[in-house]
């Protein structure tokens, strides 16, 4: 029997959505253990709740614009003044559901549980429940770092960012094909195109490569690009897609020997992935490429190319990728280039590597500045974006090469480490002072 | 008194739940292969029918019931909704009707017994609000009690409303014979309306007589596990 006091507990939990949104981004936990991870391992009803960053608007005592948009039945028309469907009732349902979930975040909250404990009609309770579920305010646990499943979490991201960033994504998607075309020998593109696939995307009528997204409900097959672009019908929800891998890698771990062969092959054959794959033996081209990208030092092997057009594009790509698909970008960058399952990110990473460190940096800076100018007239949501862009700018100026693209997350980590350093210095100096004083 | 009833006859109201929101109480009691599923909740009849299937699937998934339940649940909900809707076009008689509502329910470990008067004529009444306040005032900790109370009230109101519809129909039939008119509501309606005038008649005070206090006081018991088991066993026996 759960005990529910009648008052909300805002003092305890209001800080958490904010801090969680800032410190805990959906991407972080699945890569290197970031500082916030230990907090989540606390056994007791946590002081910290993880909330995806796109839901950081949530406040116990307020109702936000997006809630009004998504749940109009409570807010508009004459039904909104009726006893059972007014904003107060909505707030009551919402807060009760979120509180119930947060009392035990490890357990998945079911609708039936909620419905049984809330006074009201089953239909509207269900809608509020689904809304909170989609926005990750309940039943949300940070992704546990399995790259193949990242697309499922990204479904949620797509929902929320689709609207504001659709243009950017389109831009980016449009840019990458020409960029790819200019690299006849680019391993990623080459590897992709050579793969035979029987699936044709219903969106762009191109052959699907790497992975496609299938929606059974409406019988759609979309390639990754179209899926990301949101290039499907109006009535289709992005969460209704499931990811289907086209290429089936052996999924076995790369042995050292294989990795060695891979590196050798790359040294000798550079971009000719076919021969590299032959050299490795037993691995397809795509696997080789994927593995190569995953290696932490791969950018040293990639040669800077001298194509000016491609530099600016790659720079723009990565910035668009960053700002346009923020959560996935953050996820990517923590162990840089760790995951090639996002084809767009893989291409961006590859291109920026080819362009070289300084060039990409300069391009990124320029693009960010341009974006910033565009952005600062927009609404508060993209204000976040701008804050992130600014963060990108600053570390870009002081990064000492080595990092190819600076994301907000990296910037933040750097800032934190610097902060720590300063703290240590400070402590040291105070210790000295104290010593001296005590010495007297 | 005569005039009260006769004026009410002249303006029947279209059938609806005599509450602020037209919500239908739905009760489910399905048994498949020895597995029993009992539930009760309120439903908004203006929700689209697709909602029914969604709800059925959701419930089966949440409670991990075998999938045979889905169709049964959906059918049961649909039939109750259809029944409700079939009354909707018809007229309902609501006069000055203050009816006693009785609560006698057990939710998990909480036992509630209560009786209070409810005004059927008040189309703005709100059982949900009542339930919420009840739990808050009594300090009931189990959150499942609130919906159960709201449901119980609604169910009784629904029954009375239905009876009113049938009685309105019969009254129309009997209108030819005027003599019988006044006697009908008392005998046909299952629940006797409390005659306010008689109750408070000569006295000008609205306060209840002391001897009636016990009848109208809510009794809330928290049961221990053994008592709960005993009660459940008894209920099962009665059900069979």
PDB file of N, CA, C and O in Angstrom, chain A residues 1-4 6 73 82-85 89 92-93 100 108-124 126-127 129-130 133, chain B residues 20-21 23 37-44 47 51 54-55 58-59 62-63 109-110 126 128-129 131-132 136 140-144 146-147 150 222:
ATOM      1  N   UNK A   1       0.864  -1.201   0.000  1.00  0.00           N
ATOM      2  CA  UNK A   1       0.000   0.000   0.000  1.00  0.00           C
ATOM      3  C   UNK A   1       0.888   1.233   0.000  1.00  0.00           C
ATOM      4  O   UNK A   1       1.714   1.407   0.881  1.00  0.00           O
ATOM      5  N   UNK A   2       0.734   2.031  -0.976  1.00  0.00           N
ATOM      6  CA  UNK A   2       1.603   3.201  -1.033  1.00  0.00           C
ATOM      7  C   UNK A   2       0.952   4.342  -0.290  1.00  0.00           C
ATOM      8  O   UNK A   2      -0.252   4.530  -0.319  1.00  0.00           O
ATOM      9  N   UNK A   3       1.763   5.071   0.397  1.00  0.00           N
ATOM     10  CA  UNK A   3       1.172   6.177   1.132  1.00  0.00           C
ATOM     11  C   UNK A   3       1.343   7.440   0.332  1.00  0.00           C
ATOM     12  O   UNK A   3       2.411   7.720  -0.194  1.00  0.00           O
ATOM     13  N   UNK A   4       0.288   8.171   0.216  1.00  0.00           N
ATOM     14  CA  UNK A   4       0.352   9.401  -0.549  1.00  0.00           C
ATOM     15  C   UNK A   4      -0.075  10.546   0.318  1.00  0.00           C
ATOM     16  O   UNK A   4      -1.229  10.629   0.706  1.00  0.00           O
ATOM     17  N   UNK A   6      -1.050  14.350   0.871  1.00  0.00           N
ATOM     18  CA  UNK A   6      -1.825  15.159  -0.035  1.00  0.00           C
ATOM     19  C   UNK A   6      -1.003  16.264  -0.655  1.00  0.00           C
ATOM     20  O   UNK A   6      -1.287  16.710  -1.731  1.00  0.00           O
ATOM     21  N   UNK A  73      -7.855  18.575 -24.855  1.00  0.00           N
ATOM     22  CA  UNK A  73      -9.158  18.315 -24.256  1.00  0.00           C
ATOM     23  C   UNK A  73      -9.292  18.952 -22.894  1.00  0.00           C
ATOM     24  O   UNK A  73     -10.387  19.245 -22.440  1.00  0.00           O
ATOM     25  N   UNK A  82     -15.651  22.140 -17.705  1.00  0.00           N
ATOM     26  CA  UNK A  82     -16.449  21.157 -16.982  1.00  0.00           C
ATOM     27  C   UNK A  82     -15.631  20.587 -15.843  1.00  0.00           C
ATOM     28  O   UNK A  82     -14.415  20.693 -15.813  1.00  0.00           O
ATOM     29  N   UNK A  83     -16.357  19.948 -14.963  1.00  0.00           N
ATOM     30  CA  UNK A  83     -15.708  19.532 -13.725  1.00  0.00           C
ATOM     31  C   UNK A  83     -14.599  18.518 -13.962  1.00  0.00           C
ATOM     32  O   UNK A  83     -13.645  18.455 -13.214  1.00  0.00           O
ATOM     33  N   UNK A  84     -14.736  17.717 -14.981  1.00  0.00           N
ATOM     34  CA  UNK A  84     -13.756  16.638 -15.084  1.00  0.00           C
ATOM     35  C   UNK A  84     -12.646  16.955 -16.060  1.00  0.00           C
ATOM     36  O   UNK A  84     -11.712  16.215 -16.195  1.00  0.00           O
ATOM     37  N   UNK A  85     -12.751  18.057 -16.774  1.00  0.00           N
ATOM     38  CA  UNK A  85     -11.715  18.277 -17.777  1.00  0.00           C
ATOM     39  C   UNK A  85     -11.262  19.715 -17.752  1.00  0.00           C
ATOM     40  O   UNK A  85     -11.399  20.430 -18.711  1.00  0.00           O
ATOM     41  N   UNK A  89      -7.633  19.506 -13.160  1.00  0.00           N
ATOM     42  CA  UNK A  89      -7.730  18.047 -13.218  1.00  0.00           C
ATOM     43  C   UNK A  89      -6.534  17.470 -13.943  1.00  0.00           C
ATOM     44  O   UNK A  89      -5.954  16.474 -13.527  1.00  0.00           O
ATOM     45  N   UNK A  92      -3.657  17.514 -11.675  1.00  0.00           N
ATOM     46  CA  UNK A  92      -3.817  16.468 -10.665  1.00  0.00           C
ATOM     47  C   UNK A  92      -3.400  15.107 -11.226  1.00  0.00           C
ATOM     48  O   UNK A  92      -2.624  14.375 -10.613  1.00  0.00           O
ATOM     49  N   UNK A  93      -3.892  14.777 -12.409  1.00  0.00           N
ATOM     50  CA  UNK A  93      -3.508  13.497 -13.010  1.00  0.00           C
ATOM     51  C   UNK A  93      -2.004  13.445 -13.233  1.00  0.00           C
ATOM     52  O   UNK A  93      -1.329  12.482 -12.886  1.00  0.00           O
ATOM     53  N   UNK A 100       3.929   8.986  -8.573  1.00  0.00           N
ATOM     54  CA  UNK A 100       3.887   7.539  -8.384  1.00  0.00           C
ATOM     55  C   UNK A 100       5.078   6.876  -9.049  1.00  0.00           C
ATOM     56  O   UNK A 100       5.706   5.981  -8.507  1.00  0.00           O
ATOM     57  N   UNK A 108       8.578  -0.248 -13.741  1.00  0.00           N
ATOM     58  CA  UNK A 108       7.844   0.379 -14.823  1.00  0.00           C
ATOM     59  C   UNK A 108       6.394   0.574 -14.394  1.00  0.00           C
ATOM     60  O   UNK A 108       5.720  -0.345 -13.967  1.00  0.00           O
ATOM     61  N   UNK A 109       5.927   1.777 -14.563  1.00  0.00           N
ATOM     62  CA  UNK A 109       4.578   2.085 -14.118  1.00  0.00           C
ATOM     63  C   UNK A 109       3.590   1.706 -15.209  1.00  0.00           C
ATOM     64  O   UNK A 109       3.723   2.105 -16.353  1.00  0.00           O
ATOM     65  N   UNK A 110       2.605   0.922 -14.845  1.00  0.00           N
ATOM     66  CA  UNK A 110       1.649   0.533 -15.866  1.00  0.00           C
ATOM     67  C   UNK A 110       0.431   1.428 -15.814  1.00  0.00           C
ATOM     68  O   UNK A 110       0.082   1.987 -14.779  1.00  0.00           O
ATOM     69  N   UNK A 111      -0.236   1.498 -16.938  1.00  0.00           N
ATOM     70  CA  UNK A 111      -1.410   2.344 -17.021  1.00  0.00           C
ATOM     71  C   UNK A 111      -2.495   1.853 -16.076  1.00  0.00           C
ATOM     72  O   UNK A 111      -3.211   2.642 -15.447  1.00  0.00           O
ATOM     73  N   UNK A 112      -2.639   0.545 -15.975  1.00  0.00           N
ATOM     74  CA  UNK A 112      -3.716   0.009 -15.147  1.00  0.00           C
ATOM     75  C   UNK A 112      -3.549   0.412 -13.686  1.00  0.00           C
ATOM     76  O   UNK A 112      -4.515   0.788 -13.020  1.00  0.00           O
ATOM     77  N   UNK A 113      -2.312   0.358 -13.217  1.00  0.00           N
ATOM     78  CA  UNK A 113      -2.044   0.815 -11.852  1.00  0.00           C
ATOM     79  C   UNK A 113      -2.514   2.239 -11.664  1.00  0.00           C
ATOM     80  O   UNK A 113      -3.179   2.598 -10.701  1.00  0.00           O
ATOM     81  N   UNK A 114      -2.116   3.050 -12.624  1.00  0.00           N
ATOM     82  CA  UNK A 114      -2.425   4.466 -12.524  1.00  0.00           C
ATOM     83  C   UNK A 114      -3.934   4.680 -12.584  1.00  0.00           C
ATOM     84  O   UNK A 114      -4.514   5.453 -11.815  1.00  0.00           O
ATOM     85  N   UNK A 115      -4.544   3.970 -13.491  1.00  0.00           N
ATOM     86  CA  UNK A 115      -5.971   4.167 -13.681  1.00  0.00           C
ATOM     87  C   UNK A 115      -6.738   3.786 -12.423  1.00  0.00           C
ATOM     88  O   UNK A 115      -7.740   4.402 -12.087  1.00  0.00           O
ATOM     89  N   UNK A 116      -6.238   2.787 -11.728  1.00  0.00           N
ATOM     90  CA  UNK A 116      -6.952   2.353 -10.537  1.00  0.00           C
ATOM     91  C   UNK A 116      -6.814   3.316  -9.391  1.00  0.00           C
ATOM     92  O   UNK A 116      -7.598   3.294  -8.464  1.00  0.00           O
ATOM     93  N   UNK A 117      -5.793   4.134  -9.429  1.00  0.00           N
ATOM     94  CA  UNK A 117      -5.639   4.983  -8.262  1.00  0.00           C
ATOM     95  C   UNK A 117      -6.046   6.418  -8.514  1.00  0.00           C
ATOM     96  O   UNK A 117      -5.983   7.252  -7.624  1.00  0.00           O
ATOM     97  N   UNK A 118      -6.478   6.712  -9.715  1.00  0.00           N
ATOM     98  CA  UNK A 118      -6.889   8.077  -9.991  1.00  0.00           C
ATOM     99  C   UNK A 118      -8.383   8.137 -10.207  1.00  0.00           C
ATOM    100  O   UNK A 118      -8.955   7.315 -10.922  1.00  0.00           O
ATOM    101  N   UNK A 119      -8.984   9.130  -9.623  1.00  0.00           N
ATOM    102  CA  UNK A 119     -10.414   9.309  -9.769  1.00  0.00           C
ATOM    103  C   UNK A 119     -10.678   9.991 -11.105  1.00  0.00           C
ATOM    104  O   UNK A 119     -10.227  11.095 -11.340  1.00  0.00           O
ATOM    105  N   UNK A 120     -11.391   9.328 -11.967  1.00  0.00           N
ATOM    106  CA  UNK A 120     -11.665   9.990 -13.237  1.00  0.00           C
ATOM    107  C   UNK A 120     -11.919   8.966 -14.316  1.00  0.00           C
ATOM    108  O   UNK A 120     -11.853   7.778 -14.083  1.00  0.00           O
ATOM    109  N   UNK A 121     -12.167   9.459 -15.529  1.00  0.00           N
ATOM    110  CA  UNK A 121     -12.533   8.486 -16.549  1.00  0.00           C
ATOM    111  C   UNK A 121     -11.290   7.937 -17.228  1.00  0.00           C
ATOM    112  O   UNK A 121     -10.296   8.633 -17.459  1.00  0.00           O
ATOM    113  N   UNK A 122     -11.398   6.663 -17.569  1.00  0.00           N
ATOM    114  CA  UNK A 122     -10.233   5.901 -18.018  1.00  0.00           C
ATOM    115  C   UNK A 122      -9.589   6.511 -19.251  1.00  0.00           C
ATOM    116  O   UNK A 122      -8.360   6.503 -19.396  1.00  0.00           O
ATOM    117  N   UNK A 123     -10.434   7.052 -20.156  1.00  0.00           N
ATOM    118  CA  UNK A 123      -9.878   7.568 -21.395  1.00  0.00           C
ATOM    119  C   UNK A 123      -8.921   8.726 -21.193  1.00  0.00           C
ATOM    120  O   UNK A 123      -7.795   8.734 -21.718  1.00  0.00           O
ATOM    121  N   UNK A 124      -9.333   9.720 -20.423  1.00  0.00           N
ATOM    122  CA  UNK A 124      -8.435  10.872 -20.280  1.00  0.00           C
ATOM    123  C   UNK A 124      -7.204  10.534 -19.462  1.00  0.00           C
ATOM    124  O   UNK A 124      -6.114  11.053 -19.726  1.00  0.00           O
ATOM    125  N   UNK A 126      -5.687   7.741 -19.547  1.00  0.00           N
ATOM    126  CA  UNK A 126      -4.789   7.058 -20.465  1.00  0.00           C
ATOM    127  C   UNK A 126      -4.037   8.044 -21.330  1.00  0.00           C
ATOM    128  O   UNK A 126      -2.838   7.897 -21.606  1.00  0.00           O
ATOM    129  N   UNK A 127      -4.738   9.107 -21.771  1.00  0.00           N
ATOM    130  CA  UNK A 127      -4.063  10.058 -22.650  1.00  0.00           C
ATOM    131  C   UNK A 127      -2.965  10.809 -21.914  1.00  0.00           C
ATOM    132  O   UNK A 127      -1.882  11.036 -22.455  1.00  0.00           O
ATOM    133  N   UNK A 129      -1.347   9.674 -19.362  1.00  0.00           N
ATOM    134  CA  UNK A 129      -0.297   8.679 -19.144  1.00  0.00           C
ATOM    135  C   UNK A 129       0.573   8.514 -20.386  1.00  0.00           C
ATOM    136  O   UNK A 129       1.800   8.508 -20.316  1.00  0.00           O
ATOM    137  N   UNK A 130      -0.075   8.385 -21.525  1.00  0.00           N
ATOM    138  CA  UNK A 130       0.694   8.205 -22.757  1.00  0.00           C
ATOM    139  C   UNK A 130       1.539   9.414 -23.064  1.00  0.00           C
ATOM    140  O   UNK A 130       2.669   9.293 -23.533  1.00  0.00           O
ATOM    141  N   UNK A 133       4.483   9.321 -20.881  1.00  0.00           N
ATOM    142  CA  UNK A 133       5.361   8.229 -21.283  1.00  0.00           C
ATOM    143  C   UNK A 133       6.184   8.610 -22.493  1.00  0.00           C
ATOM    144  O   UNK A 133       7.390   8.378 -22.548  1.00  0.00           O
TER     145      UNK A 133
ATOM    146  N   UNK B  20     -22.170  16.079 -13.292  1.00  0.00           N
ATOM    147  CA  UNK B  20     -21.594  17.121 -14.139  1.00  0.00           C
ATOM    148  C   UNK B  20     -21.004  16.529 -15.409  1.00  0.00           C
ATOM    149  O   UNK B  20     -21.091  17.096 -16.480  1.00  0.00           O
ATOM    150  N   UNK B  21     -20.362  15.375 -15.295  1.00  0.00           N
ATOM    151  CA  UNK B  21     -19.840  14.762 -16.512  1.00  0.00           C
ATOM    152  C   UNK B  21     -20.594  13.491 -16.782  1.00  0.00           C
ATOM    153  O   UNK B  21     -20.824  12.699 -15.906  1.00  0.00           O
ATOM    154  N   UNK B  23     -20.291  10.451 -17.396  1.00  0.00           N
ATOM    155  CA  UNK B  23     -19.396   9.300 -17.416  1.00  0.00           C
ATOM    156  C   UNK B  23     -20.154   8.045 -17.025  1.00  0.00           C
ATOM    157  O   UNK B  23     -20.970   8.055 -16.115  1.00  0.00           O
ATOM    158  N   UNK B  37     -10.994 -12.005 -13.863  1.00  0.00           N
ATOM    159  CA  UNK B  37     -10.581 -10.618 -13.904  1.00  0.00           C
ATOM    160  C   UNK B  37     -11.770  -9.749 -13.522  1.00  0.00           C
ATOM    161  O   UNK B  37     -12.789  -9.727 -14.202  1.00  0.00           O
ATOM    162  N   UNK B  38     -11.608  -9.040 -12.430  1.00  0.00           N
ATOM    163  CA  UNK B  38     -12.683  -8.165 -11.980  1.00  0.00           C
ATOM    164  C   UNK B  38     -12.164  -6.745 -11.953  1.00  0.00           C
ATOM    165  O   UNK B  38     -11.075  -6.485 -11.479  1.00  0.00           O
ATOM    166  N   UNK B  39     -12.971  -5.869 -12.464  1.00  0.00           N
ATOM    167  CA  UNK B  39     -12.527  -4.481 -12.458  1.00  0.00           C
ATOM    168  C   UNK B  39     -13.725  -3.559 -12.574  1.00  0.00           C
ATOM    169  O   UNK B  39     -14.799  -3.971 -13.011  1.00  0.00           O
ATOM    170  N   UNK B  40     -13.514  -2.334 -12.200  1.00  0.00           N
ATOM    171  CA  UNK B  40     -14.574  -1.346 -12.302  1.00  0.00           C
ATOM    172  C   UNK B  40     -13.946   0.016 -12.503  1.00  0.00           C
ATOM    173  O   UNK B  40     -12.985   0.367 -11.826  1.00  0.00           O
ATOM    174  N   UNK B  41     -14.485   0.761 -13.426  1.00  0.00           N
ATOM    175  CA  UNK B  41     -13.927   2.087 -13.684  1.00  0.00           C
ATOM    176  C   UNK B  41     -14.979   2.917 -14.393  1.00  0.00           C
ATOM    177  O   UNK B  41     -16.014   2.424 -14.817  1.00  0.00           O
ATOM    178  N   UNK B  42     -14.659   4.178 -14.543  1.00  0.00           N
ATOM    179  CA  UNK B  42     -15.585   5.063 -15.238  1.00  0.00           C
ATOM    180  C   UNK B  42     -15.078   5.340 -16.635  1.00  0.00           C
ATOM    181  O   UNK B  42     -13.886   5.426 -16.878  1.00  0.00           O
ATOM    182  N   UNK B  43     -16.039   5.506 -17.508  1.00  0.00           N
ATOM    183  CA  UNK B  43     -15.702   5.655 -18.912  1.00  0.00           C
ATOM    184  C   UNK B  43     -16.456   6.848 -19.479  1.00  0.00           C
ATOM    185  O   UNK B  43     -17.589   7.112 -19.121  1.00  0.00           O
ATOM    186  N   UNK B  44     -15.808   7.513 -20.404  1.00  0.00           N
ATOM    187  CA  UNK B  44     -16.453   8.635 -21.059  1.00  0.00           C
ATOM    188  C   UNK B  44     -17.093   8.150 -22.347  1.00  0.00           C
ATOM    189  O   UNK B  44     -16.383   7.766 -23.274  1.00  0.00           O
ATOM    190  N   UNK B  47     -15.832   9.145 -25.839  1.00  0.00           N
ATOM    191  CA  UNK B  47     -14.550   8.687 -26.386  1.00  0.00           C
ATOM    192  C   UNK B  47     -14.818   7.808 -27.595  1.00  0.00           C
ATOM    193  O   UNK B  47     -15.774   7.039 -27.597  1.00  0.00           O
ATOM    194  N   UNK B  51     -10.953   3.605 -28.715  1.00  0.00           N
ATOM    195  CA  UNK B  51     -10.397   3.691 -27.373  1.00  0.00           C
ATOM    196  C   UNK B  51     -10.632   2.393 -26.607  1.00  0.00           C
ATOM    197  O   UNK B  51      -9.829   1.990 -25.774  1.00  0.00           O
ATOM    198  N   UNK B  54      -8.040  -0.183 -27.517  1.00  0.00           N
ATOM    199  CA  UNK B  54      -6.751   0.248 -26.971  1.00  0.00           C
ATOM    200  C   UNK B  54      -6.702  -0.044 -25.482  1.00  0.00           C
ATOM    201  O   UNK B  54      -5.728  -0.572 -24.954  1.00  0.00           O
ATOM    202  N   UNK B  55      -7.786   0.309 -24.821  1.00  0.00           N
ATOM    203  CA  UNK B  55      -7.834   0.076 -23.387  1.00  0.00           C
ATOM    204  C   UNK B  55      -7.734  -1.403 -23.067  1.00  0.00           C
ATOM    205  O   UNK B  55      -7.000  -1.808 -22.162  1.00  0.00           O
ATOM    206  N   UNK B  58      -4.222  -2.638 -23.558  1.00  0.00           N
ATOM    207  CA  UNK B  58      -3.346  -2.073 -22.528  1.00  0.00           C
ATOM    208  C   UNK B  58      -3.505  -2.809 -21.217  1.00  0.00           C
ATOM    209  O   UNK B  58      -2.545  -3.169 -20.549  1.00  0.00           O
ATOM    210  N   UNK B  59      -4.764  -3.000 -20.853  1.00  0.00           N
ATOM    211  CA  UNK B  59      -5.028  -3.649 -19.574  1.00  0.00           C
ATOM    212  C   UNK B  59      -4.482  -5.060 -19.569  1.00  0.00           C
ATOM    213  O   UNK B  59      -3.855  -5.482 -18.595  1.00  0.00           O
ATOM    214  N   UNK B  62      -0.768  -4.877 -19.237  1.00  0.00           N
ATOM    215  CA  UNK B  62      -0.304  -4.466 -17.916  1.00  0.00           C
ATOM    216  C   UNK B  62      -0.499  -5.547 -16.880  1.00  0.00           C
ATOM    217  O   UNK B  62       0.320  -5.732 -15.988  1.00  0.00           O
ATOM    218  N   UNK B  63      -1.622  -6.240 -16.961  1.00  0.00           N
ATOM    219  CA  UNK B  63      -1.901  -7.248 -15.946  1.00  0.00           C
ATOM    220  C   UNK B  63      -1.389  -8.616 -16.347  1.00  0.00           C
ATOM    221  O   UNK B  63      -1.605  -9.583 -15.625  1.00  0.00           O
ATOM    222  N   UNK B 109      -7.237  -3.148   1.641  1.00  0.00           N
ATOM    223  CA  UNK B 109      -7.373  -3.321   3.088  1.00  0.00           C
ATOM    224  C   UNK B 109      -8.351  -2.364   3.735  1.00  0.00           C
ATOM    225  O   UNK B 109      -8.479  -2.349   4.959  1.00  0.00           O
ATOM    226  N   UNK B 110      -8.992  -1.562   2.898  1.00  0.00           N
ATOM    227  CA  UNK B 110      -9.854  -0.546   3.490  1.00  0.00           C
ATOM    228  C   UNK B 110     -11.304  -0.913   3.289  1.00  0.00           C
ATOM    229  O   UNK B 110     -11.727  -1.240   2.182  1.00  0.00           O
ATOM    230  N   UNK B 126     -20.950  15.939  -8.728  1.00  0.00           N
ATOM    231  CA  UNK B 126     -19.659  15.407  -9.144  1.00  0.00           C
ATOM    232  C   UNK B 126     -19.204  14.300  -8.199  1.00  0.00           C
ATOM    233  O   UNK B 126     -18.638  14.582  -7.146  1.00  0.00           O
ATOM    234  N   UNK B 128     -16.783  12.284  -8.540  1.00  0.00           N
ATOM    235  CA  UNK B 128     -15.320  12.234  -8.429  1.00  0.00           C
ATOM    236  C   UNK B 128     -14.833  13.201  -7.369  1.00  0.00           C
ATOM    237  O   UNK B 128     -13.962  12.887  -6.557  1.00  0.00           O
ATOM    238  N   UNK B 129     -15.418  14.393  -7.416  1.00  0.00           N
ATOM    239  CA  UNK B 129     -15.020  15.391  -6.442  1.00  0.00           C
ATOM    240  C   UNK B 129     -15.342  14.908  -5.033  1.00  0.00           C
ATOM    241  O   UNK B 129     -14.542  15.044  -4.108  1.00  0.00           O
ATOM    242  N   UNK B 131     -15.571  11.882  -4.017  1.00  0.00           N
ATOM    243  CA  UNK B 131     -14.648  10.812  -3.624  1.00  0.00           C
ATOM    244  C   UNK B 131     -13.305  11.384  -3.195  1.00  0.00           C
ATOM    245  O   UNK B 131     -12.716  10.965  -2.188  1.00  0.00           O
ATOM    246  N   UNK B 132     -12.829  12.340  -3.961  1.00  0.00           N
ATOM    247  CA  UNK B 132     -11.533  12.924  -3.605  1.00  0.00           C
ATOM    248  C   UNK B 132     -11.594  13.573  -2.233  1.00  0.00           C
ATOM    249  O   UNK B 132     -10.692  13.400  -1.409  1.00  0.00           O
ATOM    250  N   UNK B 136      -9.650  12.603   1.243  1.00  0.00           N
ATOM    251  CA  UNK B 136      -8.795  13.605   1.879  1.00  0.00           C
ATOM    252  C   UNK B 136      -9.231  13.846   3.312  1.00  0.00           C
ATOM    253  O   UNK B 136      -8.417  13.893   4.236  1.00  0.00           O
ATOM    254  N   UNK B 140      -7.539   8.725   3.962  1.00  0.00           N
ATOM    255  CA  UNK B 140      -7.319   7.366   3.493  1.00  0.00           C
ATOM    256  C   UNK B 140      -6.025   7.326   2.701  1.00  0.00           C
ATOM    257  O   UNK B 140      -5.787   8.143   1.815  1.00  0.00           O
ATOM    258  N   UNK B 141      -5.224   6.354   3.020  1.00  0.00           N
ATOM    259  CA  UNK B 141      -3.910   6.328   2.386  1.00  0.00           C
ATOM    260  C   UNK B 141      -3.919   5.591   1.060  1.00  0.00           C
ATOM    261  O   UNK B 141      -3.173   5.916   0.163  1.00  0.00           O
ATOM    262  N   UNK B 142      -4.730   4.601   0.960  1.00  0.00           N
ATOM    263  CA  UNK B 142      -4.730   3.792  -0.257  1.00  0.00           C
ATOM    264  C   UNK B 142      -5.342   4.591  -1.405  1.00  0.00           C
ATOM    265  O   UNK B 142      -6.505   4.958  -1.344  1.00  0.00           O
ATOM    266  N   UNK B 143      -4.568   4.839  -2.435  1.00  0.00           N
ATOM    267  CA  UNK B 143      -5.106   5.689  -3.501  1.00  0.00           C
ATOM    268  C   UNK B 143      -6.168   5.002  -4.337  1.00  0.00           C
ATOM    269  O   UNK B 143      -6.851   5.651  -5.110  1.00  0.00           O
ATOM    270  N   UNK B 144      -6.323   3.690  -4.170  1.00  0.00           N
ATOM    271  CA  UNK B 144      -7.319   3.020  -4.999  1.00  0.00           C
ATOM    272  C   UNK B 144      -8.725   3.184  -4.456  1.00  0.00           C
ATOM    273  O   UNK B 144      -9.692   2.794  -5.103  1.00  0.00           O
ATOM    274  N   UNK B 146     -10.328   6.011  -3.683  1.00  0.00           N
ATOM    275  CA  UNK B 146     -11.044   7.127  -4.303  1.00  0.00           C
ATOM    276  C   UNK B 146     -11.833   6.719  -5.533  1.00  0.00           C
ATOM    277  O   UNK B 146     -13.061   6.927  -5.593  1.00  0.00           O
ATOM    278  N   UNK B 147     -11.162   6.148  -6.513  1.00  0.00           N
ATOM    279  CA  UNK B 147     -11.907   5.738  -7.704  1.00  0.00           C
ATOM    280  C   UNK B 147     -13.015   4.744  -7.390  1.00  0.00           C
ATOM    281  O   UNK B 147     -14.067   4.769  -8.033  1.00  0.00           O
ATOM    282  N   UNK B 150     -15.978   6.727  -6.154  1.00  0.00           N
ATOM    283  CA  UNK B 150     -16.619   7.447  -7.257  1.00  0.00           C
ATOM    284  C   UNK B 150     -17.410   6.474  -8.113  1.00  0.00           C
ATOM    285  O   UNK B 150     -18.537   6.757  -8.528  1.00  0.00           O
ATOM    286  N   UNK B 222      -9.662  -0.299   8.628  1.00  0.00           N
ATOM    287  CA  UNK B 222      -8.487  -0.858   7.971  1.00  0.00           C
ATOM    288  C   UNK B 222      -8.367  -2.296   8.443  1.00  0.00           C
ATOM    289  O   UNK B 222      -8.284  -2.555   9.645  1.00  0.00           O
TER     290      UNK B 222
END
